[in-house]
Each structure stands twice: as C-alpha cells, then as structure tokens.
Short mmCIF file of C-alpha atoms in Angstrom, two decimals:
data_model
loop_
_atom_site.label_atom_id
_atom_site.label_comp_id
_atom_site.label_asym_id
_atom_site.label_seq_id
_atom_site.Cartn_x
_atom_site.Cartn_y
_atom_site.Cartn_z
CA MET A 258 7.15 84.92 -19.20
CA SER A 259 4.11 83.01 -20.39
CA ASP A 260 3.78 79.19 -20.14
CA LYS A 261 2.20 79.04 -23.55
CA PRO A 262 4.50 78.02 -26.37
CA ALA A 263 5.68 80.91 -28.43
CA ASP A 264 4.30 81.35 -31.85
CA ALA A 265 6.49 80.21 -34.64
CA ALA A 266 8.77 82.82 -36.03
CA PRO A 267 7.69 84.14 -39.39
CA THR A 268 9.60 82.75 -42.26
CA GLU A 269 10.94 84.83 -45.03
CA PRO A 270 10.48 83.59 -48.53
CA GLN A 271 13.69 82.40 -50.06
CA PRO A 272 14.41 82.35 -53.74
CA ALA A 273 14.12 78.94 -55.25
CA ASP A 274 17.12 77.25 -56.75
CA ALA A 275 15.36 75.33 -59.34
CA GLY A 276 11.89 76.68 -59.37
CA PRO A 277 9.28 77.56 -56.73
CA ARG A 278 9.08 75.45 -53.59
CA THR A 279 5.82 74.76 -51.83
CA GLU A 280 7.27 73.59 -48.52
CA PRO A 281 9.38 75.59 -46.11
CA SER A 282 13.02 74.94 -45.97
CA LYS A 283 12.87 73.78 -42.33
CA PRO A 284 10.21 71.76 -40.57
CA VAL A 285 7.40 73.65 -38.83
CA PRO A 286 6.09 72.41 -35.45
CA ILE A 287 2.54 71.03 -35.55
CA ALA A 288 1.40 73.33 -32.79
CA ALA A 289 2.74 76.31 -34.69
CA ALA A 290 1.14 75.14 -37.91
CA THR A 291 -2.32 74.74 -36.29
CA PRO A 292 -3.99 78.11 -36.16
CA PHE A 293 -6.68 76.84 -33.54
CA LYS A 294 -6.33 75.78 -29.93
CA ARG A 295 -6.95 72.12 -29.00
CA MET A 296 -10.64 71.51 -28.21
CA PRO A 297 -11.52 69.82 -24.92
CA TYR A 298 -12.67 66.15 -24.96
CA VAL A 299 -16.42 65.83 -25.35
CA PRO A 300 -17.74 62.30 -24.71
CA LYS A 301 -20.12 60.84 -27.20
CA ARG A 302 -23.80 61.35 -26.42
CA LYS A 303 -25.45 58.18 -25.17
CA ARG A 304 -28.66 57.13 -26.80
CA GLY A 305 -31.72 55.17 -25.57
CA TRP A 306 -31.83 53.94 -22.00
CA GLU A 307 -28.11 54.60 -21.61
CA GLY A 308 -28.75 58.32 -22.04
CA ILE A 309 -31.20 58.49 -19.11
CA SER A 310 -29.61 59.41 -15.81
CA VAL A 311 -31.88 58.62 -12.80
CA PRO A 312 -30.86 59.87 -9.35
CA LEU A 313 -30.30 57.26 -6.67
CA PRO A 314 -33.19 58.37 -4.38
CA LEU A 315 -35.55 58.20 -7.34
CA GLN A 316 -34.24 54.72 -8.18
CA PHE A 317 -34.87 53.65 -4.55
CA ALA A 318 -38.38 55.12 -4.63
CA ILE A 319 -39.13 53.34 -7.93
CA ALA A 320 -37.81 50.06 -6.48
CA VAL A 321 -39.99 50.49 -3.36
CA ILE A 322 -43.07 51.28 -5.48
CA LEU A 323 -42.41 48.28 -7.72
CA GLY A 324 -41.96 46.07 -4.63
CA VAL A 325 -45.22 47.35 -3.14
CA LEU A 326 -47.03 46.78 -6.42
CA ILE A 327 -45.65 43.24 -6.73
CA ALA A 328 -46.49 42.47 -3.09
CA THR A 329 -50.00 43.89 -3.61
CA ALA A 330 -50.48 41.78 -6.73
CA ILE A 331 -49.27 38.65 -4.89
CA ALA A 332 -51.54 39.42 -1.93
CA ALA A 333 -54.51 40.01 -4.24
CA ALA A 334 -53.81 36.74 -6.07
CA TYR A 335 -53.54 34.89 -2.74
CA VAL A 336 -56.76 36.44 -1.45
CA LYS A 337 -58.53 35.53 -4.69
CA TRP A 338 -57.17 31.97 -4.55
CA ASN A 339 -58.08 31.64 -0.87
CA ALA A 340 -61.58 32.97 -1.57
CA ARG A 341 -62.01 30.49 -4.44
CA VAL A 342 -60.77 27.60 -2.29
CA THR A 343 -63.05 28.67 0.56
CA ALA A 344 -66.01 28.99 -1.82
CA GLU A 345 -65.33 25.53 -3.24
CA ALA A 346 -65.04 24.09 0.28
CA ASN A 347 -68.29 25.78 1.30
CA ALA A 348 -69.97 24.52 -1.86
CA ARG A 349 -68.77 20.97 -1.16
CA ALA A 350 -69.91 21.22 2.47
CA THR A 351 -73.29 22.58 1.38
CA GLN A 352 -73.66 19.83 -1.22
CA GLU A 353 -72.72 17.19 1.36
CA GLU A 354 -75.22 18.66 3.83
CA ILE A 355 -77.94 18.67 1.15
CA GLU A 356 -77.13 15.06 0.27
CA ARG A 357 -77.15 14.09 3.97
CA ILE A 358 -80.53 15.77 4.50
CA ALA A 359 -81.85 14.09 1.34
CA ARG A 360 -80.60 10.69 2.58
CA GLU A 361 -82.15 11.23 5.99
CA ARG A 362 -85.41 12.32 4.36
CA GLN A 363 -85.34 9.29 2.08
CA GLU A 364 -84.64 7.00 5.05
CA GLN A 365 -87.45 8.66 7.00
CA LEU A 366 -89.84 8.22 4.08
CA GLU A 367 -88.82 4.59 3.73
CA ALA A 368 -89.29 4.06 7.47
CA GLU A 369 -92.71 5.71 7.31
CA GLN A 370 -93.63 3.57 4.31
CA ARG A 371 -92.47 0.44 6.12
CA ALA A 372 -94.43 1.46 9.22
CA ALA A 373 -97.52 2.19 7.12
CA ALA A 374 -97.15 -1.16 5.35
CA GLU A 375 -96.71 -2.88 8.71
CA ARG A 376 -99.80 -1.14 10.09
CA GLN A 377 -101.74 -2.05 6.97
CA ARG A 378 -100.57 -5.63 7.20
CA ALA A 379 -101.47 -5.75 10.91
CA ALA A 380 -104.89 -4.23 10.16
CA ALA A 381 -105.43 -6.73 7.35
CA GLU A 382 -104.34 -9.55 9.64
CA GLU A 383 -106.66 -8.29 12.37
CA GLU A 384 -109.52 -7.97 9.89
CA ARG A 385 -108.84 -11.44 8.58
CA ALA A 386 -108.76 -12.80 12.13
CA ARG A 387 -112.00 -10.97 12.92
CA VAL A 388 -113.62 -12.37 9.80
CA GLU A 389 -112.37 -15.85 10.63
CA LYS A 390 -113.66 -15.50 14.19
CA LEU A 391 -117.00 -14.25 12.93
CA ARG A 392 -117.21 -17.11 10.48
CA GLU A 393 -116.28 -19.55 13.23
CA GLU A 394 -118.91 -18.06 15.51
CA GLN A 395 -121.46 -18.25 12.73
CA ARG A 396 -120.46 -21.84 12.00
CA LEU A 397 -120.69 -22.77 15.68
CA ALA A 398 -124.03 -20.98 15.98
CA GLU A 399 -125.28 -22.75 12.88
CA GLU A 400 -124.06 -26.06 14.19
CA ALA A 401 -125.64 -25.33 17.55
CA ARG A 402 -128.85 -24.32 15.83
CA ARG A 403 -128.82 -27.43 13.69
CA ALA A 404 -127.96 -29.51 16.71
CA GLN A 405 -130.76 -27.88 18.60
CA LEU A 406 -133.11 -28.38 15.68
CA ASN A 407 -132.06 -31.98 15.39
CA ASP A 408 -132.42 -32.45 19.11
CA THR A 409 -135.81 -30.74 19.09
CA GLN A 410 -136.80 -32.74 16.06
CA ARG A 411 -135.67 -35.96 17.67
CA MET A 412 -137.48 -34.99 20.83
CA GLU A 413 -140.61 -34.19 18.82
CA GLU A 414 -140.34 -37.47 16.99
CA ALA A 415 -139.77 -39.37 20.23
CA PHE A 416 -142.69 -37.61 21.85
CA ALA A 417 -144.93 -38.26 18.85
CA ALA A 418 -143.95 -41.92 18.95
CA SER A 419 -144.61 -42.26 22.69
CA TYR A 420 -147.70 -40.07 23.05
CA ARG A 421 -151.06 -41.81 23.22
CA LYS A 422 -154.20 -39.76 22.97
CA PRO A 423 -156.75 -40.41 25.72
CA PRO A 424 -160.08 -41.99 24.81
CA GLY A 425 -162.49 -39.50 23.34
CA CYS A 426 -159.72 -37.26 21.90
CA ALA A 427 -158.98 -39.27 18.81
CA ASP A 428 -161.58 -37.62 16.66
CA THR A 429 -162.43 -34.42 18.51
CA ALA A 430 -160.18 -31.54 19.60
CA THR A 431 -161.43 -30.17 22.86
CA LEU A 432 -159.80 -28.00 25.47
CA ALA A 433 -159.33 -30.93 27.79
CA CYS A 434 -157.58 -32.86 25.01
CA ALA A 435 -155.29 -29.85 24.26
CA ASN A 436 -154.42 -29.48 27.97
CA HIS A 437 -153.65 -33.18 28.18
CA TYR A 438 -151.36 -32.92 25.16
CA ILE A 439 -149.51 -29.92 26.62
CA ARG A 440 -149.03 -31.56 30.02
CA ALA A 441 -147.79 -34.78 28.42
CA LYS A 442 -145.38 -32.90 26.17
CA ARG A 443 -143.92 -30.86 29.05
CA ALA A 444 -143.42 -33.94 31.13
CA PHE A 445 -141.75 -35.72 28.21
CA GLU A 446 -139.45 -32.74 27.53
CA ALA A 447 -138.35 -32.57 31.16
CA GLN A 448 -137.63 -36.30 31.20
CA TYR A 449 -135.82 -36.05 27.84
CA ILE A 450 -133.62 -33.20 29.06
CA ARG A 451 -132.69 -35.07 32.22
CA GLN A 452 -131.75 -38.12 30.16
CA ARG A 453 -129.62 -36.03 27.83
CA ALA A 454 -127.90 -34.31 30.74
CA ALA A 455 -127.20 -37.64 32.36
CA SER A 456 -125.79 -39.13 29.13
CA ALA A 457 -123.64 -36.07 28.36
CA PRO A 458 -119.89 -36.55 29.18
#
C-alpha cells in the first residue's frame, strides 16, 4: 500500500433542490483539490556582494596578499621617510661643514690681514726709525761740521790775530815768507789743539 494519500473519490453530480449548485455537497480536502504536487522550497537569490560565495582558502590567500601589500606599502613609506630624513640630516651636516669651512677661511683671512697690517706697521715703524736715525746722524754731522768750521774759523781768527809777519815780508811774497807762514800756522794749530784737548771735560 502506498504512503501517498489516495486521490479523492470522484463525486457524482446530484440534482439541485432549488437550482444548480456550484459547490460540492461535502468539503473536499485541499490536497485532493490541488492537481499539482507541492514544489520544494527555493531560497531567494541573493544579489550584490551577498550573492558572491568565496571559498575559505581563496579568502585566506586574498587576506595574505592584502597583508603583504599593506606591509609593502608601509615599508616603502618608511624607507621613503627614512631616506628623506637622512637626506635632510646630510644636507644640514653639509651646510654646517660649509659654514664651518667658511668661518675658518674668514678667520684665516682676517688673521692674514692682521699679520699683514702688523708687518706693514712694523715696516713703517722701522722706516720711520731709520729716517729719524738718518736725520739725527745728518743733524749731528751738520753740527759737527759747523762746530768744526767754527773751531777752524776761530783758530784761523786766533792765528791771524797772533801772527806777525817777519821784516821784509810785509810787502813782498817770497818763498821764504810762505814757508815762515806755514811753519807758524802749524805750530799754532798744534798748540791750539793741545789747549782744546786740555780744556775739554
């Protein structure tokens, strides 16, 4: 005997009491009244992202790839930042080195200028001292010359005042008179020099 429910028994038309009837005289089961079998449940079709079914291994692979990409992007950003920081540090160090070299060069130039000025001042001072010494020597030489001239002049005047021509030489100039004059003058000069040496302090 089958498990399926038996089909409804056919109904015989009955004469109507008061006209035609559209409904059967006894109720008809719903299953017997439905000429089709019940359809199985079909879930509604999902749309959009809900309709995509991704296997778990593929999801893991996608997650790993995304993680690698994110890590690569972070590493690239860090390397770029580190390179920029290093470049800025190198630029600052280079600028500081250039400034230090410029300062040292400036200090060296100033020291050389000071040394040159000092040498020039020393040379000028030496030249001025040499000129002063030369002037002093010239002044002393001039004074000595004047003193000598004055002394010679005084000696000449003293000799002229003390010299007496011998008789016969007043009007004539003979060799004997000239020799007498020379001998008298030499003797006077020697005596004059001895007197000056004796009177000198």
